[in-house]
């Protein structure tokens, strides 16, 4: 797939020219809304930045709708849990949009402990002609008021405001890793290491625990939940992935507590690849249903797997993301990279899957042609509107001119978060504190 | 397994153990508190490394005893600056590897015998032999019961038998099951 790059650098630090990333600016999640018109990013500093696609203009067909900043707001602040003497990070772990039902946009954003529902709305009119105060807000001198008037709505410069509509707190003892909106548009789930809670979007003081894998004796803990997602069409079905590399599909109609799964997906481990780090690399970092609801995709440290919901004993397809790292697991353990949680994403038609890697590389796999490509998100290597050149990692032997050797990879440049437009070939890729948006080439 | 391969595996296992221990300590001061998933993965790596280390020690026999004593000191150093925020654990049972209780699924022993011996001496609050659950943990603001040394005095290493708190009853200071009850 040919790409045209259109770079956006989002960096609030005044040291932007020095390529110095303040930690608060590190993007921690990206998500298109269901129409693809809006793109939200969350960062470590607890801020949410929403981009809106420009209306396409007939006069400039080459400039197909670009994404511009629409709204910026502080979603979460750092908090302190006094009982446990723990600081609660403000980092936004996940953002999920609600499908649009009126003129306003709604999204859920979460940090480690609290989920918030935000309403993003436009204001382009304001009332003018109050009796007791003038248009600047200053109180009018009552002696100057000689007649009554009715305030009139006058047009004003467009203002986009974000208001917090619900705060869902105090339901999680452990760190929230994911949220997922149900297709019924009334409920959603929030998931931490050991529990999945079901909420009604209207009710903030109560949530139902539907999965609890906490053992009676914490010393017997062997597995944690790493991600959970609702089925895209079946409002009673959800799946959750574990640190042991398995996925459980649950049906909420069976029982109030969904500890008993109705399907269990796991591939037996290949004993020949066993190492000290087998458990870490088999831990699933992300699980995503396909848009058509027939498949599940999981990401572990080295691979992406596509599962058919009808087949539990092995995945339908396995794609190697960066198998050349298998021999380097020990050093990746030492520098903590082995704990990195990569996300994976489907394209709109479920024919292509994408996930990130190191050195600002990201990979796409075409499920039909079985072809894959490695691309790089970097300003140095691609000018705006240039077509991205496929990259290749040399795994040994003679290195060709354009290839990069495994030892030259920059492990501090990792692409953990990516998202794909629901209908078009537009992707957003977060590379530390930079956001890259790529579109298909216009012929 | 040849002697040299066993030795390499041994060295590797020990190194991984040392790295894991320092990561566990570092994670305590991390912003946002201890991450359960990360701590669980760390403990699993430590367990595999410890198992491999002990099994390769068995195959090597006693000839490797000396090199291990000297190289345990870097591990000691990572363990020494430990703060005391957590409820006190019982000491790890200092048994020879062959007698290790088969309690894989039940408890977490994050370190091997050399490390626990050193730990016992360096940390004043770790002398209790009682098994401490979450509710019965002595708060760490209480004064230590360990005798204060006069200048010139030395602590003596406790004999191996006295550290035993009962079969299957030992907890490691570095182990996950101390980390987890803190939640």
XYZ file of C-alpha atoms in Angstrom:
626
model
C 0.000 0.000 0.000
C 1.480 3.317 -0.961
C 1.432 6.024 1.635
C 1.661 9.746 1.704
C 2.864 11.266 4.912
C 1.443 14.277 6.613
C 3.209 14.958 9.836
C 1.832 16.645 12.909
C 4.137 17.379 15.740
C 2.357 17.865 18.998
C 4.782 19.148 21.550
C 3.835 21.773 24.073
C 7.342 22.170 25.349
C 9.171 25.272 24.246
C 12.210 23.113 23.669
C 10.568 21.588 20.599
C 13.387 22.538 18.281
C 15.842 20.648 20.374
C 13.952 17.377 19.979
C 13.655 17.112 23.726
C 10.630 15.238 24.854
C 9.132 16.182 28.176
C 7.642 13.130 29.728
C 4.199 14.678 30.046
C 3.977 14.949 26.276
C 4.475 11.271 25.633
C 1.369 10.059 23.851
C -0.182 7.134 25.667
C -3.221 6.393 23.521
C -4.735 7.267 20.124
C -8.243 6.559 18.887
C -10.373 7.515 15.895
C -14.038 8.010 16.563
C -16.586 5.820 14.790
C -16.947 8.103 11.782
C -13.250 8.874 11.505
C -13.938 12.561 11.627
C -12.233 12.960 14.976
C -8.961 11.617 16.319
C -8.207 11.729 20.030
C -4.829 11.375 21.702
C -4.115 11.067 25.400
C -0.757 11.716 26.974
C 1.179 11.023 30.126
C 0.374 14.446 31.481
C -3.337 13.625 31.591
C -4.279 15.793 28.613
C -6.528 14.859 25.740
C -6.046 16.483 22.330
C -8.789 15.987 19.772
C -8.161 16.527 16.066
C -10.864 17.098 13.496
C -10.666 16.350 9.835
C -10.995 19.331 7.546
C -13.887 19.311 5.164
C -12.600 18.318 1.774
C -12.622 21.227 -0.610
C -13.320 20.838 -4.270
C -10.832 23.536 -5.172
C -7.949 21.605 -3.622
C -8.565 17.925 -4.157
C -4.955 17.088 -3.324
C -5.395 18.374 0.156
C -7.702 15.657 1.241
C -9.066 16.397 4.649
C -6.184 16.998 7.015
C -6.493 16.744 10.742
C -6.249 19.923 12.782
C -6.460 20.475 16.499
C -10.078 20.754 17.522
C -9.999 20.689 21.300
C -7.456 20.289 24.086
C -8.346 19.680 27.679
C -6.943 18.317 30.897
C -8.770 15.081 31.499
C -7.076 13.704 34.588
C -4.919 15.233 37.283
C -2.402 13.436 39.472
C -4.013 12.214 42.654
C -2.844 10.795 45.916
C -4.329 7.750 47.598
C -3.868 8.543 51.257
C -4.802 5.095 52.506
C -2.107 3.353 50.562
C 0.334 6.230 50.312
C 0.390 5.871 46.567
C 0.422 8.427 43.876
C -2.127 7.860 41.113
C -0.700 8.771 37.756
C -2.637 11.094 35.509
C -1.490 9.275 32.402
C -4.377 8.508 30.060
C -4.357 4.770 29.499
C -7.233 4.521 27.064
C -9.748 6.671 25.222
C -12.910 5.242 23.700
C -15.425 7.261 21.722
C -19.144 6.865 21.982
C -20.959 6.809 18.650
C -22.405 10.196 17.871
C -26.062 10.638 18.770
C -26.438 14.415 18.610
C -24.386 17.474 17.804
C -21.979 16.883 20.668
C -19.201 14.278 20.820
C -18.669 12.029 23.797
C -15.609 10.092 24.813
C -14.511 8.001 27.766
C -10.987 8.526 29.031
C -9.317 6.631 31.824
C -6.209 6.711 33.936
C -5.175 3.964 36.374
C -8.162 4.390 38.661
C -10.882 6.663 37.298
C -12.921 6.720 34.100
C -14.445 9.992 32.933
C -17.069 10.765 30.345
C -16.325 13.984 28.455
C -18.688 15.957 26.284
C -17.102 17.965 23.503
C -19.433 20.514 22.038
C -19.302 23.569 19.834
C -20.578 26.929 20.690
C -20.981 29.417 17.877
C -23.626 31.706 19.286
C -23.858 33.690 22.449
C -26.590 35.707 24.037
C -26.170 39.437 23.893
C -28.246 42.242 25.299
C -28.656 41.364 28.934
C -30.385 43.921 31.087
C -28.387 43.827 34.281
C -24.942 43.437 32.816
C -23.307 44.599 29.643
C -21.678 42.411 27.041
C -18.346 42.390 28.843
C -20.003 41.039 31.941
C -19.748 44.212 33.965
C -22.727 45.045 36.073
C -24.667 47.949 34.664
C -25.471 50.891 36.840
C -29.177 50.468 37.642
C -29.826 54.155 37.208
C -28.827 53.913 33.552
C -31.345 51.193 32.791
C -34.377 52.839 31.295
C -35.937 50.058 29.288
C -36.077 46.284 29.107
C -34.745 44.301 26.243
C -34.751 40.626 25.352
C -31.312 39.079 24.920
C -30.661 37.813 21.419
C -28.367 35.037 20.250
C -25.614 36.472 18.121
C -23.006 34.538 16.167
C -19.544 34.338 17.648
C -16.222 32.718 16.827
C -16.476 28.991 17.093
C -15.527 27.762 20.521
C -15.076 24.110 21.306
C -15.538 23.242 24.916
C -15.017 20.007 26.785
C -17.019 19.357 29.911
C -16.780 16.465 32.295
C -20.187 14.821 32.398
C -19.556 11.732 34.507
C -16.796 10.547 36.781
C -16.659 6.810 37.467
C -14.338 6.310 40.368
C -13.522 4.068 43.326
C -14.236 0.809 41.583
C -10.754 -0.486 40.938
C -8.173 -1.665 43.406
C -5.658 -2.436 40.687
C -4.602 -0.457 37.649
C -7.126 -0.025 34.855
C -5.703 -1.290 31.571
C -8.682 -0.996 29.223
C -12.228 0.244 28.689
C -14.716 -0.866 26.080
C -18.102 0.565 25.126
C -20.879 -1.936 24.564
C -22.785 -2.037 21.287
C -25.935 -1.294 23.311
C -24.463 2.198 23.872
C -25.702 2.127 27.441
C -23.013 0.199 29.229
C -19.272 -0.177 29.176
C -16.631 -2.252 30.927
C -13.485 -1.148 32.693
C -10.780 -3.710 33.335
C -7.920 -3.863 35.800
C -5.380 -6.593 36.515
C -7.825 -8.858 38.294
C -11.367 -7.615 37.688
C -13.746 -6.494 34.996
C -16.490 -4.063 36.024
C -19.658 -3.268 34.096
C -21.006 0.273 34.251
C -24.061 2.051 33.016
C -23.023 5.305 31.358
C -25.650 7.180 33.346
C -24.795 5.794 36.771
C -21.530 6.676 38.442
C -21.989 5.411 41.978
C -22.449 1.785 41.147
C -20.754 -0.783 38.975
C -21.146 -4.524 38.671
C -18.194 -6.810 38.910
C -18.508 -9.416 36.174
C -15.085 -11.062 36.216
C -12.925 -11.577 39.264
C -9.806 -13.703 39.009
C -8.305 -12.677 42.298
C -7.310 -15.847 44.156
C -8.275 -16.242 47.802
C -4.601 -16.353 48.593
C -2.643 -13.799 46.635
C 0.429 -15.957 46.834
C -1.275 -18.290 44.400
C -1.624 -15.616 41.761
C -0.380 -16.871 38.450
C -2.230 -14.818 35.903
C -3.597 -11.299 35.439
C -6.026 -9.771 32.960
C -4.266 -7.628 30.407
C -7.124 -6.320 28.247
C -10.860 -6.760 27.658
C -13.208 -5.768 24.865
C -16.877 -6.085 24.044
C -17.939 -7.894 20.915
C -18.750 -5.280 18.228
C -22.274 -6.559 17.582
C -23.261 -8.946 20.365
C -23.943 -6.855 23.422
C -23.740 -9.882 25.737
C -20.304 -11.079 24.642
C -16.901 -9.839 25.652
C -13.383 -11.220 25.601
C -10.465 -10.747 27.948
C -6.825 -11.635 27.501
C -4.414 -12.830 30.142
C -0.748 -12.587 30.948
C -0.464 -16.312 30.249
C -1.290 -15.892 26.594
C -4.881 -17.064 26.669
C -8.140 -15.359 25.741
C -11.504 -16.071 27.307
C -14.793 -15.282 25.662
C -17.644 -14.724 28.088
C -21.386 -14.503 27.722
C -23.051 -12.218 30.234
C -26.375 -14.016 29.883
C -25.047 -17.163 31.514
C -24.479 -15.807 34.981
C -24.041 -12.559 36.842
C -20.400 -13.369 37.472
C -18.676 -14.395 34.265
C -15.830 -16.309 35.843
C -16.721 -19.310 33.753
C -15.782 -18.648 30.182
C -17.722 -20.041 27.289
C -14.687 -20.184 25.017
C -11.035 -20.460 25.877
C -8.410 -19.664 23.258
C -4.886 -20.812 23.821
C -2.088 -22.148 21.694
C 0.105 -24.737 23.352
C 3.619 -23.479 23.907
C 6.340 -24.702 21.613
C 8.773 -26.391 24.001
C 11.718 -25.775 21.695
C 11.454 -22.019 22.183
C 11.262 -22.125 25.945
C 13.507 -19.677 27.787
C 13.629 -17.694 30.992
C 11.392 -15.145 29.359
C 8.773 -17.397 27.807
C 6.110 -16.191 30.201
C 6.797 -12.551 29.552
C 6.754 -12.819 25.793
C 3.580 -14.867 25.748
C 1.706 -12.281 27.804
C -0.942 -10.695 25.585
C -0.708 -6.911 25.511
C -3.783 -6.164 23.395
C -6.907 -7.920 22.160
C -9.187 -6.566 19.431
C -12.285 -7.972 17.802
C -12.459 -7.629 14.042
C -15.111 -5.235 12.733
C -17.195 -8.104 11.429
C -17.087 -9.799 14.847
C -15.813 -13.121 13.516
C -12.196 -12.850 14.530
C -10.045 -11.815 17.436
C -6.563 -10.400 17.142
C -4.020 -10.626 19.930
C -0.588 -9.088 20.308
C 2.147 -10.588 22.399
C 5.728 -9.452 22.486
C 6.924 -10.986 19.250
C 3.822 -11.887 17.268
C 0.319 -10.888 16.249
C -2.234 -13.679 16.036
C -5.628 -13.776 14.414
C -8.089 -16.189 15.994
C -11.305 -17.505 14.532
C -13.948 -17.347 17.242
C -15.027 -20.840 16.190
C -11.611 -22.371 16.737
C -10.150 -22.363 20.208
C -7.145 -24.600 20.073
C -4.915 -22.562 17.794
C -4.867 -19.236 16.004
C -5.947 -18.944 12.403
C -2.919 -16.853 11.478
C 0.319 -15.931 13.214
C 2.456 -13.030 12.048
C 6.012 -12.423 13.210
C 6.444 -8.788 14.068
C 10.132 -8.734 14.949
C 11.342 -12.274 15.414
C 14.945 -11.077 15.224
C 14.491 -9.957 18.823
C 14.062 -13.535 20.033
C 17.780 -13.881 20.500
C 18.009 -10.611 22.389
C 15.424 -11.219 25.060
C 17.949 -11.053 27.861
C 19.139 -7.555 27.014
C 15.563 -6.485 26.327
C 14.746 -7.722 29.799
C 17.554 -5.689 31.285
C 16.531 -2.467 29.576
C 12.861 -3.131 30.383
C 11.785 -3.198 26.751
C 10.446 -6.722 27.147
C 7.641 -5.265 29.251
C 6.498 -2.916 26.496
C 2.819 -3.278 25.672
C 2.211 -2.973 21.973
C -1.262 -2.469 20.575
C -2.644 -3.891 17.368
C -5.392 -2.656 15.082
C -7.622 -3.832 12.214
C -8.352 -1.811 9.129
C -11.975 -1.057 8.289
C -12.472 -4.133 6.122
C -10.487 -6.500 8.407
C -8.133 -7.326 5.559
C -5.030 -5.644 6.964
C -3.666 -5.591 10.503
C -1.097 -3.221 11.915
C 1.112 -3.068 14.948
C 4.159 -1.168 16.145
C 7.762 -2.104 16.798
C 11.032 -0.407 17.744
C 13.100 2.225 15.962
C 9.796 3.960 15.168
C 8.945 1.116 12.827
C 5.437 -0.156 12.406
C 4.303 -3.211 10.532
C 1.303 -3.980 8.370
C 0.189 -7.458 7.377
C -2.208 -8.073 4.530
C -4.214 -11.120 5.488
C -5.256 -11.909 1.926
C -2.034 -11.527 -0.012
C 0.091 -12.562 2.978
C 2.411 -9.663 2.213
C 3.814 -7.501 4.960
C 5.568 -4.188 5.062
C 7.688 -2.325 7.591
C 7.390 1.453 7.606
C 9.044 4.120 9.675
C 7.517 7.117 11.395
C 10.228 9.712 11.492
C 10.626 13.222 10.254
C 14.194 12.680 9.188
C 13.345 9.885 6.832
C 10.202 11.189 5.241
C 9.213 14.594 4.046
C 5.564 15.642 4.201
C 3.658 14.221 1.240
C 6.486 11.866 0.390
C 5.634 8.253 -0.090
C 6.921 6.106 2.742
C 9.675 3.788 1.792
C 9.488 0.237 3.093
C 12.192 -0.555 5.605
C 13.994 -3.771 6.251
C 15.878 -5.118 9.218
C 18.917 -7.179 8.398
C 19.027 -10.274 10.547
C 22.522 -11.404 9.926
C 25.011 -11.936 7.203
C 25.556 -9.256 4.693
C 23.725 -6.033 5.279
C 22.410 -4.343 2.191
C 22.604 -0.629 1.728
C 19.141 0.360 2.894
C 18.823 -2.219 5.576
C 19.319 -1.573 9.219
C 20.988 -4.102 11.462
C 19.343 -5.358 14.622
C 22.049 -3.837 16.789
C 21.468 -0.375 15.354
C 17.808 -0.348 16.268
C 16.866 2.381 18.687
C 14.837 0.713 21.429
C 13.880 3.994 23.014
C 11.837 4.813 19.908
C 8.882 2.526 20.140
C 5.490 2.648 18.531
C 3.063 1.261 21.069
C -0.139 3.025 20.000
C -1.689 3.088 16.580
C -5.191 3.486 15.206
C -6.834 3.025 11.823
C -9.648 5.108 10.358
C -12.857 3.047 10.420
C -13.542 3.370 6.672
C -10.554 4.840 4.881
C -6.891 4.114 4.664
C -5.767 6.707 7.146
C -3.664 5.702 10.107
C -2.414 7.559 13.138
C 0.802 6.421 14.751
C 2.192 7.704 18.049
C 5.967 7.809 18.267
C 6.806 8.893 21.808
C 5.655 12.530 21.847
C 4.973 12.862 18.140
C 1.826 11.967 16.281
C 2.062 10.895 12.649
C -0.929 10.688 10.374
C -0.537 8.803 7.121
C -3.006 8.627 4.250
C -3.257 6.682 1.072
C -1.718 8.370 -1.903
C -4.147 10.330 -4.025
C -3.646 9.464 -7.676
C 24.716 -31.153 29.995
C 28.459 -30.538 29.874
C 30.208 -28.846 32.759
C 30.910 -25.652 30.828
C 27.347 -25.276 29.549
C 26.021 -25.859 33.031
C 28.406 -23.222 34.296
C 27.244 -20.744 31.639
C 23.621 -21.394 32.435
C 24.446 -20.965 36.083
C 26.099 -17.612 35.495
C 23.266 -16.506 33.285
C 20.662 -17.552 35.821
C 22.456 -15.724 38.583
C 22.742 -12.589 36.506
C 19.064 -12.676 35.647
C 18.243 -13.129 39.313
C 20.318 -10.095 40.221
C 18.734 -7.966 37.523
C 15.260 -9.099 38.564
C 15.838 -8.266 42.189
C 17.010 -4.781 41.354
C 13.961 -4.301 39.157
C 11.654 -5.360 41.955
C 13.235 -2.834 44.261
C 13.136 -0.102 41.650
C 9.460 -0.737 41.030
C 8.660 0.199 44.610
C 9.648 3.783 44.087
C 7.936 4.012 40.751
C 5.277 6.603 40.364
C 1.800 5.138 40.364
C 2.656 2.358 42.777
C 3.552 -1.257 42.235
C 2.290 -2.726 39.022
C 0.808 -6.139 39.660
C 1.367 -7.476 36.155
C 4.971 -6.406 36.044
C 5.688 -7.773 39.503
C 4.107 -11.079 38.537
C 6.237 -11.371 35.402
C 9.369 -10.450 37.353
C 8.642 -13.097 39.935
C 8.126 -15.702 37.207
C 11.467 -14.915 35.659
C 13.102 -15.043 39.052
C 11.511 -18.389 39.735
C 12.731 -19.898 36.465
C 16.168 -18.455 36.967
C 16.303 -19.790 40.490
C 15.155 -23.236 39.404
C 17.679 -23.396 36.622
C 20.348 -22.095 38.912
C 19.654 -24.757 41.503
C 19.370 -27.563 39.009
C 22.591 -26.570 37.306
C 24.255 -26.337 40.693
C 23.240 -29.891 41.386
C 24.781 -31.099 38.156
C 27.937 -29.143 38.786
C 28.409 -30.434 42.272
C 30.345 -28.678 44.987
C 33.187 -27.393 42.874
C 31.301 -24.264 41.995
C 30.734 -23.269 45.615
C 33.672 -20.869 45.830
C 33.036 -18.741 42.733
C 29.472 -18.271 43.819
C 30.376 -16.887 47.217
C 32.446 -14.104 45.743
C 30.013 -13.178 43.084
C 27.116 -13.000 45.453
C 28.409 -9.680 46.736
C 27.130 -7.606 43.788
C 23.742 -9.093 44.507
C 24.162 -8.128 48.127
C 24.739 -4.554 47.142
C 21.545 -4.291 45.203
C 19.747 -5.779 48.151
C 21.375 -3.626 50.827
C 19.787 -0.223 50.190
C 16.349 -1.659 50.605
C 13.903 0.594 52.429
C 11.417 -0.951 54.858
C 7.993 0.035 53.665
C 6.401 -3.386 53.587
C 5.161 -5.711 56.278
C 7.979 -7.858 57.539
C 8.414 -11.219 55.983
C 9.682 -14.372 57.571
C 13.105 -15.383 56.523
C 13.591 -17.582 53.567
C 14.346 -21.081 54.561
C 18.030 -21.614 54.085
C 18.029 -25.204 53.012
C 20.251 -26.949 50.552
C 18.670 -27.072 47.113
C 17.943 -30.773 47.137
C 15.648 -30.430 50.106
C 13.647 -27.563 48.771
C 9.957 -28.054 49.420
C 7.821 -28.664 46.432
C 5.656 -25.640 46.755
C 5.888 -24.136 43.311
C 2.303 -23.152 42.995
C 2.026 -21.811 46.495
C 4.829 -19.581 47.453
C 7.312 -17.276 45.997
C 10.989 -17.658 46.746
C 12.640 -15.042 44.793
C 16.210 -15.629 45.824
C 18.571 -18.423 46.562
C 20.309 -19.398 49.744
C 23.335 -17.074 49.598
C 21.214 -14.011 49.165
C 18.944 -14.809 52.060
C 21.844 -15.375 54.390
C 23.183 -11.937 53.626
C 19.803 -10.311 53.861
C 19.265 -11.725 57.252
C 22.265 -9.898 58.527
C 21.874 -6.592 56.825
C 18.328 -5.712 57.647
C 17.280 -5.176 61.220
C 13.581 -5.616 60.712
C 13.764 -8.988 59.095
C 14.471 -11.139 62.027
C 11.006 -12.228 62.869
C 10.344 -15.856 62.156
C 6.629 -15.452 62.243
C 4.706 -15.731 59.069
C 3.141 -12.373 58.492
C -0.144 -12.137 56.705
C -1.579 -8.878 55.570
C -3.591 -8.215 58.682
C -1.016 -9.229 61.218
C 1.912 -7.363 59.724
C 3.786 -5.278 62.243
C 3.659 -1.659 61.201
C 7.003 -0.377 60.164
C 6.918 2.657 62.352
C 7.461 0.517 65.438
C 11.041 0.302 66.653
C 13.099 -2.669 65.657
C 13.584 -5.479 68.145
C 17.051 -6.181 66.965
C 19.812 -5.355 69.381
C 21.811 -2.293 68.630
C 25.457 -3.068 68.163
C 28.113 -1.465 70.304
C 31.041 -0.134 68.328
C 33.426 -2.962 67.714
C 30.808 -5.664 67.934
C 29.909 -7.814 65.005
C 26.852 -9.671 64.040
C 27.257 -13.343 63.626
C 25.616 -15.235 60.830
C 22.754 -17.235 62.208
C 23.188 -20.959 61.833
C 21.196 -22.429 59.011
C 18.798 -24.415 61.108
C 17.499 -21.501 63.134
C 16.112 -19.620 60.181
C 13.657 -22.279 59.335
C 10.152 -21.233 60.088
C 8.563 -24.523 59.169
C 8.106 -26.401 55.985
C 6.387 -24.467 53.334
C 6.187 -21.490 55.591
C 8.899 -19.210 54.297
C 8.572 -15.903 52.568
C 11.210 -13.950 50.845
C 11.670 -10.240 51.355
C 11.838 -9.808 47.656
C 9.037 -12.085 46.766
C 5.812 -11.291 45.139
C 3.603 -12.383 47.970
C 4.862 -9.503 50.061
C 4.344 -7.152 47.228
C 0.850 -8.285 46.484
C -0.661 -8.124 50.016
C 0.293 -4.483 50.050
C -2.498 -3.791 47.600
